[in-house]
Coordinates of C-alpha atoms in Angstrom, one line a residue:
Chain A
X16 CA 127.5 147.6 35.0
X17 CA 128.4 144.2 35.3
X18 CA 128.0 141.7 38.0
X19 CA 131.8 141.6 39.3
X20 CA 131.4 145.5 39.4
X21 CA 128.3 145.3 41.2
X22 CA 129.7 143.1 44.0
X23 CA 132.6 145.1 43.9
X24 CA 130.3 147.9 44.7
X25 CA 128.5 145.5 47.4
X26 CA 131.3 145.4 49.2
X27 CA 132.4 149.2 49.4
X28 CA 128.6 150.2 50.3
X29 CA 128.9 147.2 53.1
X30 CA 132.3 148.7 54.1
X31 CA 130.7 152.2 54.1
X32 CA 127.6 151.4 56.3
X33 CA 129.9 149.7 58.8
X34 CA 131.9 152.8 59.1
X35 CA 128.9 154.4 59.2
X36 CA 127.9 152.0 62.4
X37 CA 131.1 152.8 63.9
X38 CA 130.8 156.5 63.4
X39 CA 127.3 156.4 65.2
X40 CA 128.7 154.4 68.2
X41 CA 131.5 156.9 68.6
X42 CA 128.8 160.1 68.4
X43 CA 126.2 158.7 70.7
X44 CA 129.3 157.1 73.3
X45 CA 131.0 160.7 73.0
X46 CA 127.2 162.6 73.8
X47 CA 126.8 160.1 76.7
X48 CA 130.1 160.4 78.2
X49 CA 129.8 164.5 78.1
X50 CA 126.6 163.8 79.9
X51 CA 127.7 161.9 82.2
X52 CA 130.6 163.6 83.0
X53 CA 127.8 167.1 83.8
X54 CA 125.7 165.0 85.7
X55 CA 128.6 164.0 87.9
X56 CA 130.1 168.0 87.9
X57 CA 126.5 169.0 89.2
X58 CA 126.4 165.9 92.0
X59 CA 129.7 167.0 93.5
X60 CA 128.4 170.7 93.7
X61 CA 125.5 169.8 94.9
X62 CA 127.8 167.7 97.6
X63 CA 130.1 170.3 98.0
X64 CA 127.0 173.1 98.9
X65 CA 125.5 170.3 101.3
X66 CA 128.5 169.9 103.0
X67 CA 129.1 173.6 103.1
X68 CA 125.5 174.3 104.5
X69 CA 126.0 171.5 107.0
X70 CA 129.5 173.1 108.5
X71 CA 127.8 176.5 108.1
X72 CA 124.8 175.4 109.9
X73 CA 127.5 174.1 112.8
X74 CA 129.3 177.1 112.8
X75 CA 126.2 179.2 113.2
X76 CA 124.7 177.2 115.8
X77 CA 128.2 177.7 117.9
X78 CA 127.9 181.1 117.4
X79 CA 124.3 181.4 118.4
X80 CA 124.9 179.4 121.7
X81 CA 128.1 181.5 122.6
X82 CA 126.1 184.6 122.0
X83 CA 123.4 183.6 124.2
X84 CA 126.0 182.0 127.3
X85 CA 128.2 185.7 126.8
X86 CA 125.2 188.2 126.8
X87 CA 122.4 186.3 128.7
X88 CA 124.0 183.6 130.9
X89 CA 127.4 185.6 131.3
X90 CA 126.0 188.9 132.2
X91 CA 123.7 187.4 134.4
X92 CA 126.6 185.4 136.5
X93 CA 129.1 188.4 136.4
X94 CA 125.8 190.4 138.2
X95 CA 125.2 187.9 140.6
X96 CA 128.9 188.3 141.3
X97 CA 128.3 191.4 141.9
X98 CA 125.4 191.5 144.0
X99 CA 127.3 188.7 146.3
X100 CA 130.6 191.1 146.5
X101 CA 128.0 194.0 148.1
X102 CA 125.5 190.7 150.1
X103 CA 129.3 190.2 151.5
X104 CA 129.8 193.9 152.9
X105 CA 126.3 194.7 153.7
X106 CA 124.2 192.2 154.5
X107 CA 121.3 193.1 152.6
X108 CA 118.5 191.1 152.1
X109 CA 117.3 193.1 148.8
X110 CA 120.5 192.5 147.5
X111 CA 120.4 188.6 148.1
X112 CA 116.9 188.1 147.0
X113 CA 117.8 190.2 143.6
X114 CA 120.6 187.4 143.6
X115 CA 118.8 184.6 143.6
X116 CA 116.2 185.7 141.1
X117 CA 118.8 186.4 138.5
X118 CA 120.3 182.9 139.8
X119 CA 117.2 181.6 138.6
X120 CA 116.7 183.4 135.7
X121 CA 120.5 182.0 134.8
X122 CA 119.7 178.2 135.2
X123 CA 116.3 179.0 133.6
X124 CA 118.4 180.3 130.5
X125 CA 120.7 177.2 130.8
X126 CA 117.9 174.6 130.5
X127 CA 116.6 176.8 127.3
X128 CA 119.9 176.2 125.5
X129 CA 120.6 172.9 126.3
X130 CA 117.1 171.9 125.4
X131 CA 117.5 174.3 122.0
X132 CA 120.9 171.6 121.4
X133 CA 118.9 168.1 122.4
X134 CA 115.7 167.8 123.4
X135 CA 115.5 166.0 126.2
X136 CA 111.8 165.1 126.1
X137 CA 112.6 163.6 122.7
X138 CA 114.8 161.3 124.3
X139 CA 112.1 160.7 127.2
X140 CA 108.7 161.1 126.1
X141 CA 109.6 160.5 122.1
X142 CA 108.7 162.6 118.7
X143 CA 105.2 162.8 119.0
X144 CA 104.9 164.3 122.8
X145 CA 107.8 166.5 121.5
X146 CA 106.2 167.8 118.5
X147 CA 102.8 168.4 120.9
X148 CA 105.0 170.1 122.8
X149 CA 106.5 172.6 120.1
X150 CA 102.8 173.3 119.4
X151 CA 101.7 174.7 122.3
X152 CA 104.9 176.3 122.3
X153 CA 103.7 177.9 119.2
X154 CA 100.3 178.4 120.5
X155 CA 101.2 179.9 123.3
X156 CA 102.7 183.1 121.5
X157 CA 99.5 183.7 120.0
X158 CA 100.7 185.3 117.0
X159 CA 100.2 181.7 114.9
X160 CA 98.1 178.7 115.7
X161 CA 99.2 175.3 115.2
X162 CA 97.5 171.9 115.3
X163 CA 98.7 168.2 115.5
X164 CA 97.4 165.0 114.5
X165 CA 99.7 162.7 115.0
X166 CA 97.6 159.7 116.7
X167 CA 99.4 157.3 113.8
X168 CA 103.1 158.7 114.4
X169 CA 105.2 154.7 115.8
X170 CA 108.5 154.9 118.0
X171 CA 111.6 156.0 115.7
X172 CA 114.6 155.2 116.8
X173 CA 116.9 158.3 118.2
X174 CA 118.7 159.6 115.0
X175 CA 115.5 159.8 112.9
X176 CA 113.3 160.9 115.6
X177 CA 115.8 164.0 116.0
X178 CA 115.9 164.6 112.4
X179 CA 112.3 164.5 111.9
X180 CA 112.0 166.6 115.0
X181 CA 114.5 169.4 113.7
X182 CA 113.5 169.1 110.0
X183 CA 109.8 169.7 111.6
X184 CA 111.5 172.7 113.7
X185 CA 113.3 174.4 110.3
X186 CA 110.0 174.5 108.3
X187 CA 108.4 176.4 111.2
X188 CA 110.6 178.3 111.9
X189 CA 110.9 179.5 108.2
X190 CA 107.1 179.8 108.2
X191 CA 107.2 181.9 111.2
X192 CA 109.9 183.9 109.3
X193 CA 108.7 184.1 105.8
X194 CA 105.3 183.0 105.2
X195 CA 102.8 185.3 107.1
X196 CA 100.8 182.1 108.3
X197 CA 97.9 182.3 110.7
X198 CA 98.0 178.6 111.1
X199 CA 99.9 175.7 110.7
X200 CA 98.9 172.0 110.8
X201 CA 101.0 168.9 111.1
X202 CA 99.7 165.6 110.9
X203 CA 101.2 162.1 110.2
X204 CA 100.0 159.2 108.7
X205 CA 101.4 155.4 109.1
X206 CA 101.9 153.5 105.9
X207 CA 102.9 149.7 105.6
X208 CA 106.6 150.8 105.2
X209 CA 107.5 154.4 105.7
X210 CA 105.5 157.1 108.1
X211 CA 104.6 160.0 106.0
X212 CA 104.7 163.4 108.2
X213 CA 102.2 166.4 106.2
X214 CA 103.3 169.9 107.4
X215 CA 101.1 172.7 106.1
X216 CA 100.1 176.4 106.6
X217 CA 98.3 179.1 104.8
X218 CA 100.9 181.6 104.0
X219 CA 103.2 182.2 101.7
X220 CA 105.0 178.9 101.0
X221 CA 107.6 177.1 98.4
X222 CA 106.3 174.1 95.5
X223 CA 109.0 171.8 94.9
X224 CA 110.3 173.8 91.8
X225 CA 110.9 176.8 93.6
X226 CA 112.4 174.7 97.1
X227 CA 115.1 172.8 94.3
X228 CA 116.4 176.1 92.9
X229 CA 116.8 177.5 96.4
X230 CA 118.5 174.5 97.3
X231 CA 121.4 175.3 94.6
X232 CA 121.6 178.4 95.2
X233 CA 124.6 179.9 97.5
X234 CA 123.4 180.3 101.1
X235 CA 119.8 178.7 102.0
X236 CA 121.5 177.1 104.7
X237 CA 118.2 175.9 106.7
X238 CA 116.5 174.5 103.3
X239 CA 120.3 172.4 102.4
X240 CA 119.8 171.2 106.6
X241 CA 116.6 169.8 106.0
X242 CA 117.7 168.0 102.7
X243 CA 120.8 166.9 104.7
X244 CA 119.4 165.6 107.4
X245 CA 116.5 163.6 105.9
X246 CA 119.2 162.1 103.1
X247 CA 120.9 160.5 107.0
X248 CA 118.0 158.2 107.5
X249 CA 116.7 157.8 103.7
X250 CA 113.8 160.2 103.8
X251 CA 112.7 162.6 101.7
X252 CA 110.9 165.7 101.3
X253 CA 108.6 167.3 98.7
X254 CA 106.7 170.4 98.4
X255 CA 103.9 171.3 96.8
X256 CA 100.9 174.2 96.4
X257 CA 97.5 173.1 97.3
X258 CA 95.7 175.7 97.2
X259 CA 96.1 179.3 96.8
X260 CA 97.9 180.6 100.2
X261 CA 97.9 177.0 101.3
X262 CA 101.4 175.3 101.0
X263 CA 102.2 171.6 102.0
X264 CA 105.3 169.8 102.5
X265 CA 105.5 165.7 103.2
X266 CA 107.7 164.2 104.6
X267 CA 108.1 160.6 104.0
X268 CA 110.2 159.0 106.3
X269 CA 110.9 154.6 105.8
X270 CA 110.4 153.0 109.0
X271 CA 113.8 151.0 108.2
X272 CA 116.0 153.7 108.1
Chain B
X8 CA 156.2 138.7 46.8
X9 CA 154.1 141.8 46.0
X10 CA 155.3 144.5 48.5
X11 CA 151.3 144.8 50.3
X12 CA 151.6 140.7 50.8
X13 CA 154.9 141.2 52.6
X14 CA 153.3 144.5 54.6
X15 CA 150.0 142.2 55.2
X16 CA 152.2 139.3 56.4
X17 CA 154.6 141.1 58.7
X18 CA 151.7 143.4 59.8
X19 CA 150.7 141.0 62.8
X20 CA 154.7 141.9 64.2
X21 CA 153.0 145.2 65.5
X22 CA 150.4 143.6 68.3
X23 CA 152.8 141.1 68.8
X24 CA 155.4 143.3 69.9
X25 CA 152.8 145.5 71.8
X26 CA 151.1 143.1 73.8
X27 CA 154.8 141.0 74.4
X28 CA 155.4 142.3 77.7
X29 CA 152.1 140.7 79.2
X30 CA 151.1 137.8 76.5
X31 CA 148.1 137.3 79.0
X32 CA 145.0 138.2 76.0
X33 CA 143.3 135.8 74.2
X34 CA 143.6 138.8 71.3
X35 CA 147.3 138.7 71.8
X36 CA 147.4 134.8 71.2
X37 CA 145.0 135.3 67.8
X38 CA 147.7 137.5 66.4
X39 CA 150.0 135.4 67.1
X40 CA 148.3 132.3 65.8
X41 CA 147.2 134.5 62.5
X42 CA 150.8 135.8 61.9
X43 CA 152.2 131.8 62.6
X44 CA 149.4 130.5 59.8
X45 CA 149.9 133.3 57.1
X46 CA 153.8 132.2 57.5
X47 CA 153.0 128.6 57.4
X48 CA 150.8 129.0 54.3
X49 CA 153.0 131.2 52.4
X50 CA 156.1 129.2 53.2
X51 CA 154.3 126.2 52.0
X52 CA 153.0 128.4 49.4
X53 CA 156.3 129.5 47.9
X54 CA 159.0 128.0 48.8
X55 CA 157.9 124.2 49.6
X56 CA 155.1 124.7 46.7
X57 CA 152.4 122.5 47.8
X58 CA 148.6 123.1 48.7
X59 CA 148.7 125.9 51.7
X60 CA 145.2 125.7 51.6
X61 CA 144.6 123.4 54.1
X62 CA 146.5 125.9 57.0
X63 CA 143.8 128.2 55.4
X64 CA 141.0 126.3 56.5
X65 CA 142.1 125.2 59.8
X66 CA 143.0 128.4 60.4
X67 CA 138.8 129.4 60.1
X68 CA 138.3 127.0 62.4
X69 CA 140.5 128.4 65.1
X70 CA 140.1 132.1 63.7
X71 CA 136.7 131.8 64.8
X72 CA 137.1 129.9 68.3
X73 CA 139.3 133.3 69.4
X74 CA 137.1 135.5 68.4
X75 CA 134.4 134.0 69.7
X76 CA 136.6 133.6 72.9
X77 CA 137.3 137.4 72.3
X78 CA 133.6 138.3 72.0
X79 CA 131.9 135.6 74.6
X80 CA 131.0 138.3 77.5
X81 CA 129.6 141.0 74.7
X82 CA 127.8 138.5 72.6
X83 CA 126.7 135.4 75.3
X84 CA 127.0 137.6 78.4
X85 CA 127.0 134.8 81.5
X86 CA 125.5 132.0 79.4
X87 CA 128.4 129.9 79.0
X88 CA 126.4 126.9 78.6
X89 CA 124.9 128.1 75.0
X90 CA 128.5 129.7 74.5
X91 CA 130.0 126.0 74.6
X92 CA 127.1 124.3 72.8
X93 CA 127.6 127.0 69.7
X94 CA 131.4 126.6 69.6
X95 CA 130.7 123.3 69.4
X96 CA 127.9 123.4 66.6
X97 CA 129.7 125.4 64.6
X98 CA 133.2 123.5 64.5
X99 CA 131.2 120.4 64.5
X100 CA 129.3 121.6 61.3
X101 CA 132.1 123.2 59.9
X102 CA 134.6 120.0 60.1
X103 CA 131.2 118.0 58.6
X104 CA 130.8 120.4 55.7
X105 CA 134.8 120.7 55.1
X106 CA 136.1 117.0 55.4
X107 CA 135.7 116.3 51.8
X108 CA 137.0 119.4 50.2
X109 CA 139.9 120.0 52.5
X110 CA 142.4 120.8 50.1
X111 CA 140.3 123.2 48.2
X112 CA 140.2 126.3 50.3
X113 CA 136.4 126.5 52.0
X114 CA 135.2 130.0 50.5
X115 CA 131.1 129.7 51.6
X116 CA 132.5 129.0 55.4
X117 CA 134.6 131.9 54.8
X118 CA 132.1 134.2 54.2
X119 CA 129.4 132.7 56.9
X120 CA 132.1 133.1 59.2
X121 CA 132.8 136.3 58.4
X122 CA 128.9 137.5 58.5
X123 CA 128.8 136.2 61.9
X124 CA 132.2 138.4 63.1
X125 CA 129.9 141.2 61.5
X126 CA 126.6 140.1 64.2
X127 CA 129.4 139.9 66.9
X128 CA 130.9 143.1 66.0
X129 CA 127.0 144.4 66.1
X130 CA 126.6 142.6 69.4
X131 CA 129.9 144.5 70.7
X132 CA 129.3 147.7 69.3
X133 CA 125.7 147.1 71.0
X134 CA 127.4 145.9 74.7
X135 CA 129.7 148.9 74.6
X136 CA 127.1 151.4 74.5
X137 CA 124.5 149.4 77.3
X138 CA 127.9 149.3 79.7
X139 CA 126.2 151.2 82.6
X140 CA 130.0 152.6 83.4
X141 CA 130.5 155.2 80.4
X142 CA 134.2 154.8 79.1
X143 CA 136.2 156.9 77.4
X144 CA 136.0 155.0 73.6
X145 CA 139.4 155.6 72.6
X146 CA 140.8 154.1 75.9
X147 CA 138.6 151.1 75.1
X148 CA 140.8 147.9 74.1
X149 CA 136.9 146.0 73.2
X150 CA 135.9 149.4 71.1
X151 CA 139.1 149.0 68.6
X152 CA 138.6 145.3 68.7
X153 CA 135.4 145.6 67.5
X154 CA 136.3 148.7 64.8
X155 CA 139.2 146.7 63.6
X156 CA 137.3 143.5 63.0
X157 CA 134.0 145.6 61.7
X158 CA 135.9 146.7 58.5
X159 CA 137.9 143.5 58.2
X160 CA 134.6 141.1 58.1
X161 CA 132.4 143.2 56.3
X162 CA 134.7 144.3 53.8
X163 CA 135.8 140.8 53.1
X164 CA 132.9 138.4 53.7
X165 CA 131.3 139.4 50.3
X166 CA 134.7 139.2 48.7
X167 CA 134.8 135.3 49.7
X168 CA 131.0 134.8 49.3
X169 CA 131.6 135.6 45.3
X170 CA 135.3 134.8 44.9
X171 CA 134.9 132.2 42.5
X172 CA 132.0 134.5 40.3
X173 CA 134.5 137.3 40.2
X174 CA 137.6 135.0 39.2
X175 CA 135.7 133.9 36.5
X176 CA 134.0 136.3 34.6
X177 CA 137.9 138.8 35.6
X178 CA 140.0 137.5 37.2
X179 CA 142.3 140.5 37.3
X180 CA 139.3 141.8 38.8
X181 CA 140.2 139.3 41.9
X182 CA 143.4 139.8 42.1
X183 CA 143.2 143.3 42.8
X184 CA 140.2 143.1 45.0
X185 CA 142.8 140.8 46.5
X186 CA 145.8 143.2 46.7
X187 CA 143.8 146.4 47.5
X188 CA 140.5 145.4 49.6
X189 CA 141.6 142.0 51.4
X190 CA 145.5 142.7 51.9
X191 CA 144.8 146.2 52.7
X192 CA 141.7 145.4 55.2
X193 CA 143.9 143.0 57.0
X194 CA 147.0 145.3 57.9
X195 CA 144.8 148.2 58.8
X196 CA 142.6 144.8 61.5
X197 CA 146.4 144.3 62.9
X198 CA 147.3 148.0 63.4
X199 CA 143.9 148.2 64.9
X200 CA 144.4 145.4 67.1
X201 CA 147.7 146.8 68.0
X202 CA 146.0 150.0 69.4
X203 CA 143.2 147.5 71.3
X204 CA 146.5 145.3 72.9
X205 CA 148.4 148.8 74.1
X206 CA 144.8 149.6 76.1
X207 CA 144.3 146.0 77.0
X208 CA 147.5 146.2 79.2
X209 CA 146.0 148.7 81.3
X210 CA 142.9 147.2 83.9
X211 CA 139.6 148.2 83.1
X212 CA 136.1 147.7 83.6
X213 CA 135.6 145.5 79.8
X214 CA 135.2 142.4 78.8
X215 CA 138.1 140.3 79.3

């Protein structure tokens, strides 16, 4: 072969490895693109389900609260009308007294809703009086005991104080439900930053694998609240096993949010 | 006229027309600027018969400031500073090394010009797939600027690096590299840069 040639063939091969390069950019571009284009179909379903939960999670809590005004606080009041309608015939003292226990029983009813929708003593006393008080609530039942260490927990500011508070309220409640605890500790711990909240039991519990594929799934409404919730003030949650039949969750919470 | 001159000469038309509407690119200026050269030179060339080879090399000179206009984001990023001090290197180097030889067309600035549209083409290939927005590639004006001027530089810049070699040991040799591989490589850059003109018009997040 002679020299012309072999330039001549030079400048194919050169040609060939730039069509090459250009080959390769289009490949990797095209893999990336289809990647990218998943990653954003699995964000907006993951969107979609949190919006979902969080209308769902409305829409039960309407439901619960009309339930419990209809049969508890409803049926107590018609009553009360009724006892009046006979207090106004006969003049009975039993029938007034019954009156005005089931009067009581009414407003008593009333204060448990509306404290079930806003805690007031989370607006008055703050989270960490509140989540004492949810502990001796717990206590009190007897079935599950539950302790608090929360010496380091700072003022939060409303909206994160009441999600902590409710987040704090969903994982109990799902341990009361699901776990088979005998006891239950919550304890926080202030960091330069963030305040980290470490809720734990010693029943049957989630690890972070198993709480992120619940968290897709359809339904799981409570688990796509808590992840709702903490994502309106920047926290975050993660789960873990620490021992066997001992779960954990933190919370970490950033004092800025 | 051999009929792939008169295709390579007319071939600039097609961006032309594409990007008329708008004439707001730098790319669309270049094709305007090449097709107004290769006219000049041919024209001088053929029908005025004196030496076109000086429109050859200024046309390097400012064949190189658009591209390197074209390829500033990609290449220099927000550094406009060293972007300024190599355009003026170059054309300062370049004017120094072809002063003397000007009617002579310059064949070794040829091909070092056209090694560096290879790095730049490197360099925008590279930008294109860092872009932290993923585009759809053949919506990209910058992706079939870069194609079109890949295979145009590195097909041709070994083709002027050993022009004179190959003309004389064949020089029938040349003249078909000529026909075939440097005529050819240069309509299929304008029909690219057509395609890169027709995206151009439409806003998107590229270099610009």
């Amino acid at each position: 072969m002679s020299l012309a040639n072999e330039i001549v063939f030079a400048i194919v091969a050169f040609l060939i490895l730039m069509m090459g390069i250009i080959f390769f950019v289009v490949l990797y571009q095209r893999r990336m693109f289809h990647h990218h284009l998943e990653l954003k179909k699995i964000n907006e379903q993951k969107q979609k389900e949190l919006l979902q939960a969080s209308i769902q999670g409305e829409e039960d809590e309407r439901m619960r609260i009309a339930s419990e005004l209809h049969d508890d606080v409803g049926a107590s009041l018609s009553s009360v009308r009724l006892f009046l309608h006979s207090a106004a015939k006969t003049s009975d003292p039993e029938i007034i007294n019954r009156s005005r226990e089931l009067l009581e029983d009414s407003i008593q009813k009333v204060r448990s809703i509306s404290h079930k929708l806003q805690p007031s003593m989370l607006q008055h006393l703050g989270l960490k009086a509140t989540l004492e008080a949810m502990a001796e609530t717990v206590n009190k039942s007897g079935n599950l005991h539950m302790t608090c260490t929360l010496a380091q927990i700072p003022e939060l500011d409303e909206n994160t104080g009441l999600a902590v508070y409710r987040v704090v309220q969903e994982l109990l409640n799902n341990v009361i439900k699901h776990s088979g605890a005998r006891s239950v500790s919550l304890s926080a711990q202030l960091l330069q930053d963030a305040i980290v909240l470490h809720f734990a039991h010693d029943g049957i519990g989630l690890t972070e694998e198993e709480f992120q594929k619940q968290v897709r799934k359809p339904g799981a409404i409570g688990l796509k609240n808590i992840v709702n919730r903490l994502q309106s003030i920047n926290a975050s949650i993660q789960f873990e096993q620490v021992l066997e039949n001992h779960y954990r969750a933190v919370i970490s919470v950033p004092l800025n949010s | 006229m051999s009929p792939f001159l008169i295709c390579s000469l007319l071939s600039p038309l097609l961006p032309i027309v594409v990007g008329f509407r708008t004439r707001s690119s730098v790319l669309w200026w270049y094709c305007l600027t090449a097709f107004s050269f290769d006219i000049t030179g041919t024209l001088l060339k053929r029908v005025f018969l004196v030496n076109h080879l000086v429109v050859g090399n200024i046309f390097l000179a400012v064949e190189f400031l658009f591209l390197s206009f074209i390829f500033k984001r990609a290449v220099f990023g927000k550094r406009s500073l060293l972007f300024f001090v190599w355009l003026a290197v170059v054309v300062a180097v370049y004017a120094f090394m072809s002063v003397r030889t000007f009617q002579t067309f310059n064949l070794t600035s040829a091909s070092i010009f056209y090694f560096v549209y290879v790095v730049y083409v490197l360099l925008g290939f590279l930008y294109i797939l860092r872009m932290s927005e993923v585009i759809l590639l053949e919506r990209s004006w910058f992706f079939w600027v870069c194609v079109a001027f890949g295979l145009y530089s590195s097909g041709d810049f070994l083709l002027f690096l050993f022009r004179n070699y190959i003309v004389e040991k064949n020089s029938d040799l040349m003249s078909k590299l000529w026909n075939y591989l440097f005529l050819t490589s240069n309509i299929l850059k304008n029909l690219l840069l057509g395609i890169a003109i027709y995206w151009h018009v439409k806003p998107r997040h590229e270099p610009r």
